[in-house]
mmCIF file of C-alpha atoms and ligand atoms in Angstrom:
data_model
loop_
_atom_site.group_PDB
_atom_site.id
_atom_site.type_symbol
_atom_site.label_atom_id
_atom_site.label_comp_id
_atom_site.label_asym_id
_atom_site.label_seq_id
_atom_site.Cartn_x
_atom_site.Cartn_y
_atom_site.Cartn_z
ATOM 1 C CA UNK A 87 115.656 261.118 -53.381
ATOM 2 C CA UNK A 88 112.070 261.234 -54.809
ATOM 3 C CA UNK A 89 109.813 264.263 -53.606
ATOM 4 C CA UNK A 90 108.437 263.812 -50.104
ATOM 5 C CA UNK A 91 104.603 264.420 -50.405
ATOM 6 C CA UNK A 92 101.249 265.178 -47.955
ATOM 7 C CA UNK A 93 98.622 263.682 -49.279
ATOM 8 C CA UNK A 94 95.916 264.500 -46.390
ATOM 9 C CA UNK A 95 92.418 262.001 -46.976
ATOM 10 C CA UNK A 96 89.164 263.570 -47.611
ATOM 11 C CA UNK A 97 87.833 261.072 -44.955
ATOM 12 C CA UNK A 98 88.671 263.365 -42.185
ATOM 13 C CA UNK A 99 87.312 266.411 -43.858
ATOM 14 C CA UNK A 100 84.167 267.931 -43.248
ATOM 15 C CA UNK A 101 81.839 266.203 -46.203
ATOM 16 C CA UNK A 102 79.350 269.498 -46.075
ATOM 17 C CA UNK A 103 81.633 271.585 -47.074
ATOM 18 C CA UNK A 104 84.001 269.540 -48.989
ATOM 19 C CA UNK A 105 85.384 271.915 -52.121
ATOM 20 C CA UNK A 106 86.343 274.626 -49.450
ATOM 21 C CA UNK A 107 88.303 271.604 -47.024
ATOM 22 C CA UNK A 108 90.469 270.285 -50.476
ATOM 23 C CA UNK A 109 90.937 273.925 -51.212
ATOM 24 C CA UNK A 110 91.938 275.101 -47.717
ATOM 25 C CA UNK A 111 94.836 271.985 -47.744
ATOM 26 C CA UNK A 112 95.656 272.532 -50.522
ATOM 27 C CA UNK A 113 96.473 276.593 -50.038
ATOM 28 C CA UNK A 114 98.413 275.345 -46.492
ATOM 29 C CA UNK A 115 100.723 272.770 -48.077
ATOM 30 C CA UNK A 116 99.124 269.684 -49.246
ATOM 31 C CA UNK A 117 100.565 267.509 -51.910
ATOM 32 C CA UNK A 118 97.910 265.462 -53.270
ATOM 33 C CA UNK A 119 94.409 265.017 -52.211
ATOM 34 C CA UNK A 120 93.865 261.099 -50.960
ATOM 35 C CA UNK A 121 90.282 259.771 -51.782
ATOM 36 C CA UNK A 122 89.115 256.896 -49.986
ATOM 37 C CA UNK A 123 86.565 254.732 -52.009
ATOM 38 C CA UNK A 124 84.787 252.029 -49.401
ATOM 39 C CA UNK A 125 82.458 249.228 -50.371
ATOM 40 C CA UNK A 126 80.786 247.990 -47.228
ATOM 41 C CA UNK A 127 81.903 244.621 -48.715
ATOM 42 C CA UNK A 128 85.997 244.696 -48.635
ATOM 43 C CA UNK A 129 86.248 246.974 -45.841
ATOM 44 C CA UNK A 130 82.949 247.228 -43.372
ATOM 45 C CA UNK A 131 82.393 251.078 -44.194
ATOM 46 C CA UNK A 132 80.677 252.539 -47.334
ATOM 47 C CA UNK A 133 82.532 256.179 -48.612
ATOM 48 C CA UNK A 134 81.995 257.873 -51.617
ATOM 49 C CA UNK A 135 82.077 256.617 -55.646
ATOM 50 C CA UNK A 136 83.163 258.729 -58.981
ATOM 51 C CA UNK A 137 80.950 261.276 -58.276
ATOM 52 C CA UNK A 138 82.969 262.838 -55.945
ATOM 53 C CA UNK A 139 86.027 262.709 -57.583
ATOM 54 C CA UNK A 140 84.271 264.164 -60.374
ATOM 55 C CA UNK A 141 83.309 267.151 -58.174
ATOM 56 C CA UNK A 142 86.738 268.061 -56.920
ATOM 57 C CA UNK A 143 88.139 267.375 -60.473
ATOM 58 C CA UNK A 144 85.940 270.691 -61.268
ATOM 59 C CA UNK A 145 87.093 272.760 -58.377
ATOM 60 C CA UNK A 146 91.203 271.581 -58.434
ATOM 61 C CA UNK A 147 93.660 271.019 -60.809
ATOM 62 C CA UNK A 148 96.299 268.950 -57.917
ATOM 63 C CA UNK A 149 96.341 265.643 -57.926
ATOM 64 C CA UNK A 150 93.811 262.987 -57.182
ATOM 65 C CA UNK A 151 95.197 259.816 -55.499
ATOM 66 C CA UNK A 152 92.103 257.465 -55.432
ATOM 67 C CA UNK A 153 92.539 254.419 -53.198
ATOM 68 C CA UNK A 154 89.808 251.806 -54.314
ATOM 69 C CA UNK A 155 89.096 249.566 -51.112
ATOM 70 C CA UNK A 156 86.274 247.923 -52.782
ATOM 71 C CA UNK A 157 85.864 243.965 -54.669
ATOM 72 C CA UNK A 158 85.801 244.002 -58.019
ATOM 73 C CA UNK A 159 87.839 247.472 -58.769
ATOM 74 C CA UNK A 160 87.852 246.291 -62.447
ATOM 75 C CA UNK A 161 84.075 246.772 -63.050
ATOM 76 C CA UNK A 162 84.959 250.518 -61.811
ATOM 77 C CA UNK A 163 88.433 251.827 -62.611
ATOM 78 C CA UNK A 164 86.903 253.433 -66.115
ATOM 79 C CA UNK A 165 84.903 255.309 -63.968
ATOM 80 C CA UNK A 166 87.199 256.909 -62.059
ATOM 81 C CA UNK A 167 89.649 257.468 -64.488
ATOM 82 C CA UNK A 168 86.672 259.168 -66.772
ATOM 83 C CA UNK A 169 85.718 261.061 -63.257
ATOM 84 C CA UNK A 170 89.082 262.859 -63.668
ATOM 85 C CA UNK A 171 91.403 260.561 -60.862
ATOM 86 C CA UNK A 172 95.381 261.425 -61.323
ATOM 87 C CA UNK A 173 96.555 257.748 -59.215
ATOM 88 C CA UNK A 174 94.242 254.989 -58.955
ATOM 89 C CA UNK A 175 95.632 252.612 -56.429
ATOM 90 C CA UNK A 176 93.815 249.020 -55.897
ATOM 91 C CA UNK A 177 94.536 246.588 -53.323
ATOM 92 C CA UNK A 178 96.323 243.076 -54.082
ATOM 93 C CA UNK A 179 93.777 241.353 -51.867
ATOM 94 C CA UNK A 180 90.705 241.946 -53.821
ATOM 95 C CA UNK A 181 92.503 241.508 -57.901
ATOM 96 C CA UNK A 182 92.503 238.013 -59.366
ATOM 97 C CA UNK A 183 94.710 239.713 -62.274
ATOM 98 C CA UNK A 184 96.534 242.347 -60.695
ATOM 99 C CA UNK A 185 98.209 242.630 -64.272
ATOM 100 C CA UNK A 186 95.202 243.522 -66.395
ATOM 101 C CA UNK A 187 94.168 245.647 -63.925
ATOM 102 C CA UNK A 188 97.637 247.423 -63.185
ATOM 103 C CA UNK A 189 98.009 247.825 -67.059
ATOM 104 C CA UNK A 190 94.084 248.660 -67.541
ATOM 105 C CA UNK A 191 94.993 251.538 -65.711
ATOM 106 C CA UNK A 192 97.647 252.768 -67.146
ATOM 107 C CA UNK A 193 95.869 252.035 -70.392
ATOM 108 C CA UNK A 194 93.238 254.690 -68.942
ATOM 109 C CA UNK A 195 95.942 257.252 -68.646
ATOM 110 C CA UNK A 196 96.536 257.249 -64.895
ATOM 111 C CA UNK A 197 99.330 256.474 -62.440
ATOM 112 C CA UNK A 198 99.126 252.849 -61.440
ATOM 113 C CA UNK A 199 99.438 251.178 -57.821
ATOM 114 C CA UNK A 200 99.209 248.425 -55.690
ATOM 115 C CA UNK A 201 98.396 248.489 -51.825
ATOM 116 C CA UNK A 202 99.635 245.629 -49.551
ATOM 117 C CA UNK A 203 97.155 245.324 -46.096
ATOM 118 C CA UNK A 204 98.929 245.056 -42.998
ATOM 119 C CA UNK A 205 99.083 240.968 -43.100
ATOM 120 C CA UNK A 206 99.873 240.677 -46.797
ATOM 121 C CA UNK A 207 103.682 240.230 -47.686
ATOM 122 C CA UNK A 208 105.794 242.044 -49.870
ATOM 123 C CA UNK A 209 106.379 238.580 -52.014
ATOM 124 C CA UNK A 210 102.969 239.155 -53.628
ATOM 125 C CA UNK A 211 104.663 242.417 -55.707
ATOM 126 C CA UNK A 212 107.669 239.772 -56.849
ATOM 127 C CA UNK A 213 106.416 239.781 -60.340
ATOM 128 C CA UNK A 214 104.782 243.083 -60.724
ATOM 129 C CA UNK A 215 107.028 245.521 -58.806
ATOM 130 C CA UNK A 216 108.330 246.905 -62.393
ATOM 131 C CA UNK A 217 105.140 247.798 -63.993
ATOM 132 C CA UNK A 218 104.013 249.964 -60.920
ATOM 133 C CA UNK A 219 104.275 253.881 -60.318
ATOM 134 C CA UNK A 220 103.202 253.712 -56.764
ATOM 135 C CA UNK A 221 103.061 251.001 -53.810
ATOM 136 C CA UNK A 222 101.127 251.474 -51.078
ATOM 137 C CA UNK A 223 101.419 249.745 -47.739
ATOM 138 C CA UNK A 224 98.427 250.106 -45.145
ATOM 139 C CA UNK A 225 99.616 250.857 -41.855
ATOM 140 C CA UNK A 226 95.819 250.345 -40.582
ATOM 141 C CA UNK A 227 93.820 248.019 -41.292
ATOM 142 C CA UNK A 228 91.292 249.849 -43.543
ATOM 143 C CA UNK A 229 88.461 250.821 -43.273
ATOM 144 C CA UNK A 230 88.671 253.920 -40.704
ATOM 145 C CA UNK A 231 90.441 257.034 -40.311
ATOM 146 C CA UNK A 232 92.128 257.969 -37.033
ATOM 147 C CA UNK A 233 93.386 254.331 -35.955
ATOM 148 C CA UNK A 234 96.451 253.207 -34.637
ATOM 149 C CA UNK A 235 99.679 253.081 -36.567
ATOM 150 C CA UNK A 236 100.757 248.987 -36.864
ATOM 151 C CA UNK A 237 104.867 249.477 -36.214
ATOM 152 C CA UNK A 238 105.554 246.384 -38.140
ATOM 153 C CA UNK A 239 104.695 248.588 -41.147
ATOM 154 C CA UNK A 240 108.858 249.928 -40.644
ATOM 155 C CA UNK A 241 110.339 246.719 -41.316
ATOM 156 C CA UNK A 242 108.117 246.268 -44.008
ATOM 157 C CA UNK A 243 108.786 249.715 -45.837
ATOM 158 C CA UNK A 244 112.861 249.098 -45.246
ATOM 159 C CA UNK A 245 112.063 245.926 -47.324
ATOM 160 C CA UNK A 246 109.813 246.952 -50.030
ATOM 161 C CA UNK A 247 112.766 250.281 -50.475
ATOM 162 C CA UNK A 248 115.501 247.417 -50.684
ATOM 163 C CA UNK A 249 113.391 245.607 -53.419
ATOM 164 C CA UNK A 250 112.912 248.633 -55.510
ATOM 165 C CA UNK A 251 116.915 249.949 -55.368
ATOM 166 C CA UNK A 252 117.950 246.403 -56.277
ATOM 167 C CA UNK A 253 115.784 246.748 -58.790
ATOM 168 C CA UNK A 254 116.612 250.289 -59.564
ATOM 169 C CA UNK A 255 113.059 251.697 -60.127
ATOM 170 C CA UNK A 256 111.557 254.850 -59.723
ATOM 171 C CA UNK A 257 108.594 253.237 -57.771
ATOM 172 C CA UNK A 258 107.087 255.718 -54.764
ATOM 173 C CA UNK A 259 106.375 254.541 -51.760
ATOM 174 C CA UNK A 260 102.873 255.536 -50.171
ATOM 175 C CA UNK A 261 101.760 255.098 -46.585
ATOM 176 C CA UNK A 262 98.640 254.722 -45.568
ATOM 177 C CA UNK A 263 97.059 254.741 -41.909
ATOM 178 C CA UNK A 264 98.223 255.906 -38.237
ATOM 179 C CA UNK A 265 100.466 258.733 -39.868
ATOM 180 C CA UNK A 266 101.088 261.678 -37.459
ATOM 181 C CA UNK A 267 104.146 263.739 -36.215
ATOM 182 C CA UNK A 268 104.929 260.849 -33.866
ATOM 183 C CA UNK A 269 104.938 258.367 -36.495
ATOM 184 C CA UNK A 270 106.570 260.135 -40.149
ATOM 185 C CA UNK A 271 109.882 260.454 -39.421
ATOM 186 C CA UNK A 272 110.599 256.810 -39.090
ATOM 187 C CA UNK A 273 108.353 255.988 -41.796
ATOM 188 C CA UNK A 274 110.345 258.478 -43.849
ATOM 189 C CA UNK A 275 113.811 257.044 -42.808
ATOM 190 C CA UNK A 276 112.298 253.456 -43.672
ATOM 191 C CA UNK A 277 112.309 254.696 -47.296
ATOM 192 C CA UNK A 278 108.861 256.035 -48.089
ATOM 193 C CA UNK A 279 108.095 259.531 -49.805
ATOM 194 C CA UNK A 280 104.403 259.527 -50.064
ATOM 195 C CA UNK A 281 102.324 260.208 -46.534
ATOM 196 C CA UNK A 282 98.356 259.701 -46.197
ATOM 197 C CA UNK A 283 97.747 261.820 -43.206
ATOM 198 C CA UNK A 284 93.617 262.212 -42.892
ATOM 199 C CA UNK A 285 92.969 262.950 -38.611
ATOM 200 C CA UNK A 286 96.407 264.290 -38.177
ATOM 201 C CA UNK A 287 95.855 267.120 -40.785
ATOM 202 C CA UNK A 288 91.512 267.470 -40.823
ATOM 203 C CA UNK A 289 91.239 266.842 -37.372
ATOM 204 C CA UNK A 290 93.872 269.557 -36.473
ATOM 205 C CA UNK A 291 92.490 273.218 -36.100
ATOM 206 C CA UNK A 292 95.203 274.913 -38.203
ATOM 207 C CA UNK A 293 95.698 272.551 -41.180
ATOM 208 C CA UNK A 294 99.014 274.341 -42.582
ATOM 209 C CA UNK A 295 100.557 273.863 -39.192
ATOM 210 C CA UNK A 296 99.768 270.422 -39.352
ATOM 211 C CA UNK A 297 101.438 269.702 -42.699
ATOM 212 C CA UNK A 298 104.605 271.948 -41.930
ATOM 213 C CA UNK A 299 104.864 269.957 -38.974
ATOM 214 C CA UNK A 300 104.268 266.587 -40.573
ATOM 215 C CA UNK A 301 106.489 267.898 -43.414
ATOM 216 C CA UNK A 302 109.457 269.095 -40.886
ATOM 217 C CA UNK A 303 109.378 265.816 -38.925
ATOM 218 C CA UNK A 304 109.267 263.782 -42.027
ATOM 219 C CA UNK A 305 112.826 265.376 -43.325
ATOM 220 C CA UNK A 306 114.049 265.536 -39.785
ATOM 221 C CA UNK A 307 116.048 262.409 -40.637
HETATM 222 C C1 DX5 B 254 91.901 253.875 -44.053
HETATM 223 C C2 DX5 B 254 92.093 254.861 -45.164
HETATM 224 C C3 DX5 B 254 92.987 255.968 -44.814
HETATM 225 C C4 DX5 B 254 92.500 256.860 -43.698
HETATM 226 C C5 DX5 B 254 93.691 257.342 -42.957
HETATM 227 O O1 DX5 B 254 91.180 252.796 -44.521
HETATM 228 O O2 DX5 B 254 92.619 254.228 -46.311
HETATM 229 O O3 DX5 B 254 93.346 256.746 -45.953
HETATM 230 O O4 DX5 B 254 91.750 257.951 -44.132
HETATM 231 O O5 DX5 B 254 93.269 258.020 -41.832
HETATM 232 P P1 DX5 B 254 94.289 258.397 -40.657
HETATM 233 O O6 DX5 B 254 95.373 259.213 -41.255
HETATM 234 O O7 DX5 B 254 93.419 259.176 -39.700
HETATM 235 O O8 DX5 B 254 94.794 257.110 -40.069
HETATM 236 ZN ZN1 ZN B 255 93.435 255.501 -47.972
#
């Protein structure tokens, strides 16, 4: 079974004081630090660019899991790779050659992903599955933190684990959106191993609590 991980998103954390937020989650359990990278033209909210990730790469050795919701993510994966990102993960909906991009950056020395919005099926991976470390499946719609998990996204995750075992790949499975202590454990029975957890960890008071609980519930299977 691959290593169940926390990866809370900045997006919920307190943007004034941002080193000492990644550092505090860090110390109380996190996995992997989740960056969310917004264009105002893909998704209708504008985040944060390589700069950022350049930032934290100073103040943190864990890894950065950059999720590019923005058009055109080849004209800006260099950058983040160069800005010291661990993942970069780019959506399906927004790559004409998923291919290039998915081996541009690998090419760049990073882990390499795909994420699937809520409406777009699992068929679109059919001939790219093996040349990716991570999928991720938005269980939001993105664009915001703190929305509503979509339940569909269980079916979906039993399907995309049955793909990979057939396949017999070491492909992790992320999820993205809606994840709390209400909503992990079945996410982690459907077969992922990767959670994005941004208001259920920054908008808790005690943010190890939160990830021990999210953690417990999550192997509660
Ligand atoms: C949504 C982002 C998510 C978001 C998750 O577009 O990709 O990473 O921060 O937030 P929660 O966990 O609050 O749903
Ligand atoms: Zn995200």
């Amino acid at each position: 079974m691959q290593k169940l991980m926390i990866a809370p998103s900045i997006l919920s954390a307190d943007f004034a004081r941002l080193g000492e937020e990644v550092n505090s989650v860090l110390e109380q359990g996190a996995d992997v630090i989740h960056i969310d990278v917004m264009d105002g033209h893909f998704v209708p909210n504008i985040t944060i660019g390589p700069l950022v990730v350049r930032a934290l790469r100073k103040i943190t050795t864990a890894v950065l899991d950059v999720h590019l919701m923005i058009e055109e993510p080849d004209a800006y994966i260099d950058d983040f790779a160069a800005a010291g990102a661990d993942w970069i993960t780019v959506h399906v909906e927004t790559c004409r050659h998923l291919h290039r991009t998915i081996h541009r950056i690998k090419e760049l020395g990073c882990k390499s992903g795909a994420v699937l919005n809520p409406a777009t099926s699992l068929s679109t991976l059919d001939y790219i599955l093996d040349d990716l470390d991570i999928v991720m499946l938005m269980s939001v719609n993105p664009g915001f933190g703190g929305q509503k998990f979509i339940p569909s996204t269980i079916a979906k995750t039993k399907g995309l684990k049955n793909m990979i075992e057939t396949r017999e790949l070491p492909t992790a499975i992320e999820i993205d959106g809606g994840v709390s202590p209400d909503t992990i454990g079945a996410i982690a029975a459907a077969g992922a191993n990767i959670f994005v957890a941004g208001s259920a960890v920054f908008g808790r008071d005690d943010y190890g609590l939160a990830i021990a609980e999210l953690k417990a519930r999550a192997s509660d299977l």
